[in-house]
């Protein structure tokens, strides 16, 4: 993974390095200008976002605390109201009376009517005497109230409490006006005898859940959210807003609510993000919360962000235009200079840069103009010198080759004449004359491959007279190559070198072979012998001297003369290359172009 990242960084760096100077300057200007602008814009947007979100959270928490306190005060009033039967002697008396008569009904009804009118949200108030007779009073809009199955629930709750403290019962339904159900929450308490402190009854208040609408509505309106009130067990008491999201909001609140009395969290419901704040009442244990869509909280922030983005983009565009203008102004003279340099590269030296300013670029243009003038002068000098050099080298090389060959041939004739008055002398003299005419005549510097091979054959005929059966020549050059033009005297010095340095010291008959083939625009000739060869160190030194055109050293002048003539006439890349192994022989590769340079023009 680290290597992959490293390769990507290197590729990116190479890409940037290969950009034009103008583009690099634009990138640098834009980067230096856009970085602080973007950073300041980001800090501004982030600060605004955090500030708005924090203010909305604090306001929502304050509203939830107010709503929770209102609920606590209301429940506290109800709990105090449950203690009133303890101070009413008539109620005390009738709660312990087993029979129910007119006087008991009147006294109970008056007391319950008083209690039910203390708060408008009270749906019904009940009194249960010692003998489980139920008396109640209800709101005027409730024409019928069913108390069936409620007594068992009340008794179970007061038995679990096992004391005289009020009990808060969460949301449940009562049956009213036939089969209709009404959502209420209840506050109930055991009524004790003022004289004996024994349990003599139960008092119950049923409060309409609509109470919480009046409490939560201001909070929802200010925060633009939806309220949720849960009892101590986490069961729903009241919910506002979209009914479809109530269960999801209740689940999120139960899972995110912590032991803290006040808190907040962010959640996502049906693809929408919400900020939820909650308050847990110390008195009731109920949780009051409000969930606010973040989109409503951040609406103004998004508007400001849009304005900020547009402003940032406008500043960046101005920066880009300014960077492009200055970069173009700075690099325009350099582009002109590069264009002139390319013309010079293609051989056009008739260019001249007009400098307008005396800055570094102007100085560079002036130096460029002086350089072009000097290059023209040097090229003219080189052309004249090269022509003189080639002519002198050609004459000098041929002068080196011809005496060397003549000396060896005359030595052969002298030895044969001293040993024996042999008829072969006539043939030897004939061959010698042919060789001399071929070498000395300067009428033509270029001959055909066939003529060169014939010259080599005559040379071998001379050798066969001097060394009968010692040397053998094989020529395997295709007819297609025999008509090619080639410089005179390139094969014979190499063959002579093979004979006297490779085959003469070898016992028995030695063979020299000449072969040819084509490689692209070049023709390769191989002169190979099966002589004694040479070691690797000597071979490396020989090839190095051929590459460096060193005609001196311990390798003689013949092979170096041929190599130098080929390189002078065919150009760099042509010449000789030697391969050899001790005891296996030596091969010399001659690389020439299929046509002489002058023929292609």
CSV table of N, CA and C in Angstrom, one decimal, residues 313-365:
chain,number,residue,atom,x,y,z
A,313,UNK,N,-15.8,31.4,-4.9
A,313,UNK,CA,-15.6,31.0,-6.3
A,313,UNK,C,-15.3,32.3,-7.2
A,314,UNK,N,-16.0,33.4,-6.9
A,314,UNK,CA,-15.7,34.6,-7.6
A,314,UNK,C,-14.3,35.1,-7.4
A,315,UNK,N,-13.9,35.0,-6.1
A,315,UNK,CA,-12.5,35.4,-5.8
A,315,UNK,C,-11.5,34.5,-6.4
A,316,UNK,N,-11.8,33.2,-6.4
A,316,UNK,CA,-10.9,32.2,-7.1
A,316,UNK,C,-10.8,32.5,-8.6
A,317,UNK,N,-12.0,32.8,-9.2
A,317,UNK,CA,-12.0,33.1,-10.6
A,317,UNK,C,-11.1,34.3,-10.9
A,318,UNK,N,-11.3,35.4,-10.1
A,318,UNK,CA,-10.5,36.6,-10.3
A,318,UNK,C,-9.0,36.2,-10.1
A,319,UNK,N,-8.7,35.4,-9.1
A,319,UNK,CA,-7.3,35.0,-8.9
A,319,UNK,C,-6.8,34.2,-10.1
A,320,UNK,N,-7.6,33.3,-10.7
A,320,UNK,CA,-7.2,32.5,-11.9
A,320,UNK,C,-6.9,33.4,-13.1
A,321,UNK,N,-7.8,34.4,-13.3
A,321,UNK,CA,-7.6,35.3,-14.4
A,321,UNK,C,-6.3,36.1,-14.2
A,322,UNK,N,-6.1,36.6,-13.0
A,322,UNK,CA,-4.9,37.3,-12.8
A,322,UNK,C,-3.7,36.5,-12.9
A,323,UNK,N,-3.8,35.2,-12.4
A,323,UNK,CA,-2.6,34.3,-12.5
A,323,UNK,C,-2.3,34.0,-14.0
A,324,UNK,N,-3.4,33.8,-14.8
A,324,UNK,CA,-3.2,33.5,-16.2
A,324,UNK,C,-2.6,34.7,-16.9
A,325,UNK,N,-3.0,35.9,-16.6
A,325,UNK,CA,-2.5,37.1,-17.3
A,325,UNK,C,-1.0,37.3,-17.0
A,326,UNK,N,-0.7,37.2,-15.7
A,326,UNK,CA,0.7,37.4,-15.3
A,326,UNK,C,1.6,36.3,-15.8
A,327,UNK,N,1.1,35.0,-15.8
A,327,UNK,CA,1.9,33.9,-16.3
A,327,UNK,C,2.2,34.0,-17.8
A,328,UNK,N,1.1,34.4,-18.5
A,328,UNK,CA,1.3,34.6,-19.9
A,328,UNK,C,2.3,35.7,-20.2
A,329,UNK,N,2.2,36.9,-19.4
A,329,UNK,CA,3.1,38.0,-19.7
A,329,UNK,C,4.5,37.6,-19.3
A,330,UNK,N,4.7,36.7,-18.3
A,330,UNK,CA,6.1,36.3,-17.9
A,330,UNK,C,6.7,35.3,-18.9
A,331,UNK,N,5.8,34.4,-19.4
A,331,UNK,CA,6.4,33.3,-20.2
A,331,UNK,C,6.3,33.6,-21.7
A,332,UNK,N,5.7,34.6,-22.2
A,332,UNK,CA,5.6,34.9,-23.6
A,332,UNK,C,7.0,35.0,-24.2
A,333,UNK,N,7.9,35.8,-23.6
A,333,UNK,CA,9.3,35.9,-24.3
A,333,UNK,C,10.0,34.5,-24.3
A,334,UNK,N,9.7,33.7,-23.2
A,334,UNK,CA,10.4,32.4,-23.2
A,334,UNK,C,9.8,31.5,-24.2
A,335,UNK,N,8.5,31.6,-24.5
A,335,UNK,CA,7.9,30.8,-25.5
A,335,UNK,C,8.4,31.1,-26.9
A,336,UNK,N,8.6,32.5,-27.1
A,336,UNK,CA,9.2,32.9,-28.4
A,336,UNK,C,10.6,32.3,-28.5
A,337,UNK,N,11.4,32.3,-27.4
A,337,UNK,CA,12.7,31.8,-27.5
A,337,UNK,C,12.7,30.3,-27.7
A,338,UNK,N,11.8,29.6,-27.1
A,338,UNK,CA,11.7,28.1,-27.4
A,338,UNK,C,11.4,27.9,-28.8
A,339,UNK,N,10.5,28.7,-29.4
A,339,UNK,CA,10.1,28.5,-30.8
A,339,UNK,C,11.3,28.7,-31.7
A,340,UNK,N,12.1,29.8,-31.4
A,340,UNK,CA,13.3,30.0,-32.2
A,340,UNK,C,14.3,28.8,-32.0
A,341,UNK,N,14.4,28.3,-30.8
A,341,UNK,CA,15.4,27.2,-30.5
A,341,UNK,C,15.0,26.0,-31.3
A,342,UNK,N,13.7,25.7,-31.5
A,342,UNK,CA,13.2,24.6,-32.2
A,342,UNK,C,13.6,24.8,-33.7
A,343,UNK,N,13.4,26.0,-34.2
A,343,UNK,CA,13.8,26.3,-35.6
A,343,UNK,C,15.3,26.0,-35.8
A,344,UNK,N,16.1,26.4,-34.8
A,344,UNK,CA,17.6,26.1,-34.8
A,344,UNK,C,17.8,24.6,-34.8
A,345,UNK,N,17.0,23.9,-34.0
A,345,UNK,CA,17.2,22.5,-33.9
A,345,UNK,C,17.0,21.8,-35.2
A,346,UNK,N,16.1,22.3,-36.0
A,346,UNK,CA,15.8,21.8,-37.3
A,346,UNK,C,16.7,22.3,-38.4
A,347,UNK,N,17.7,23.1,-38.0
A,347,UNK,CA,18.7,23.5,-39.0
A,347,UNK,C,18.6,24.9,-39.5
A,348,UNK,N,17.5,25.7,-39.0
A,348,UNK,CA,17.4,27.1,-39.4
A,348,UNK,C,18.1,28.0,-38.5
A,349,UNK,N,19.2,28.5,-38.9
A,349,UNK,CA,20.0,29.4,-38.1
A,349,UNK,C,19.7,30.9,-38.4
A,350,UNK,N,18.8,31.1,-39.3
A,350,UNK,CA,18.5,32.5,-39.7
A,350,UNK,C,17.4,33.0,-38.8
A,351,UNK,N,17.6,33.0,-37.5
A,351,UNK,CA,16.6,33.5,-36.5
A,351,UNK,C,17.3,34.6,-35.7
A,352,UNK,N,16.5,35.5,-35.1
A,352,UNK,CA,17.0,36.6,-34.3
A,352,UNK,C,15.9,37.1,-33.4
A,353,UNK,N,16.3,37.1,-32.1
A,353,UNK,CA,15.3,37.5,-31.0
A,353,UNK,C,15.4,39.0,-30.8
A,354,UNK,N,14.3,39.7,-30.8
A,354,UNK,CA,14.2,41.1,-30.5
A,354,UNK,C,13.9,41.3,-29.1
A,355,UNK,N,14.9,41.8,-28.3
A,355,UNK,CA,14.7,42.0,-26.9
A,355,UNK,C,14.1,43.4,-26.6
A,356,UNK,N,13.1,43.5,-25.7
A,356,UNK,CA,12.5,44.7,-25.4
A,356,UNK,C,13.0,45.3,-24.0
A,357,UNK,N,13.3,44.4,-23.1
A,357,UNK,CA,13.6,44.8,-21.8
A,357,UNK,C,15.0,44.2,-21.4
A,358,UNK,N,15.6,44.8,-20.4
A,358,UNK,CA,16.9,44.5,-20.0
A,358,UNK,C,16.9,43.6,-18.7
A,359,UNK,N,15.8,42.8,-18.6
A,359,UNK,CA,15.8,41.9,-17.4
A,359,UNK,C,16.5,40.6,-17.8
A,360,UNK,N,16.4,39.6,-16.9
A,360,UNK,CA,17.1,38.3,-17.2
A,360,UNK,C,16.7,37.7,-18.5
A,361,UNK,N,15.4,37.8,-18.8
A,361,UNK,CA,14.9,37.2,-20.1
A,361,UNK,C,15.5,37.9,-21.3
A,362,UNK,N,15.6,39.3,-21.2
A,362,UNK,CA,16.2,40.0,-22.2
A,362,UNK,C,17.7,39.7,-22.4
A,363,UNK,N,18.4,39.5,-21.2
A,363,UNK,CA,19.8,39.1,-21.3
A,363,UNK,C,19.9,37.7,-22.0
A,364,UNK,N,19.0,36.8,-21.6
A,364,UNK,CA,19.0,35.5,-22.2
A,364,UNK,C,18.8,35.6,-23.7
A,365,UNK,N,17.9,36.4,-24.2
A,365,UNK,CA,17.7,36.6,-25.6
A,365,UNK,C,19.0,37.1,-26.3
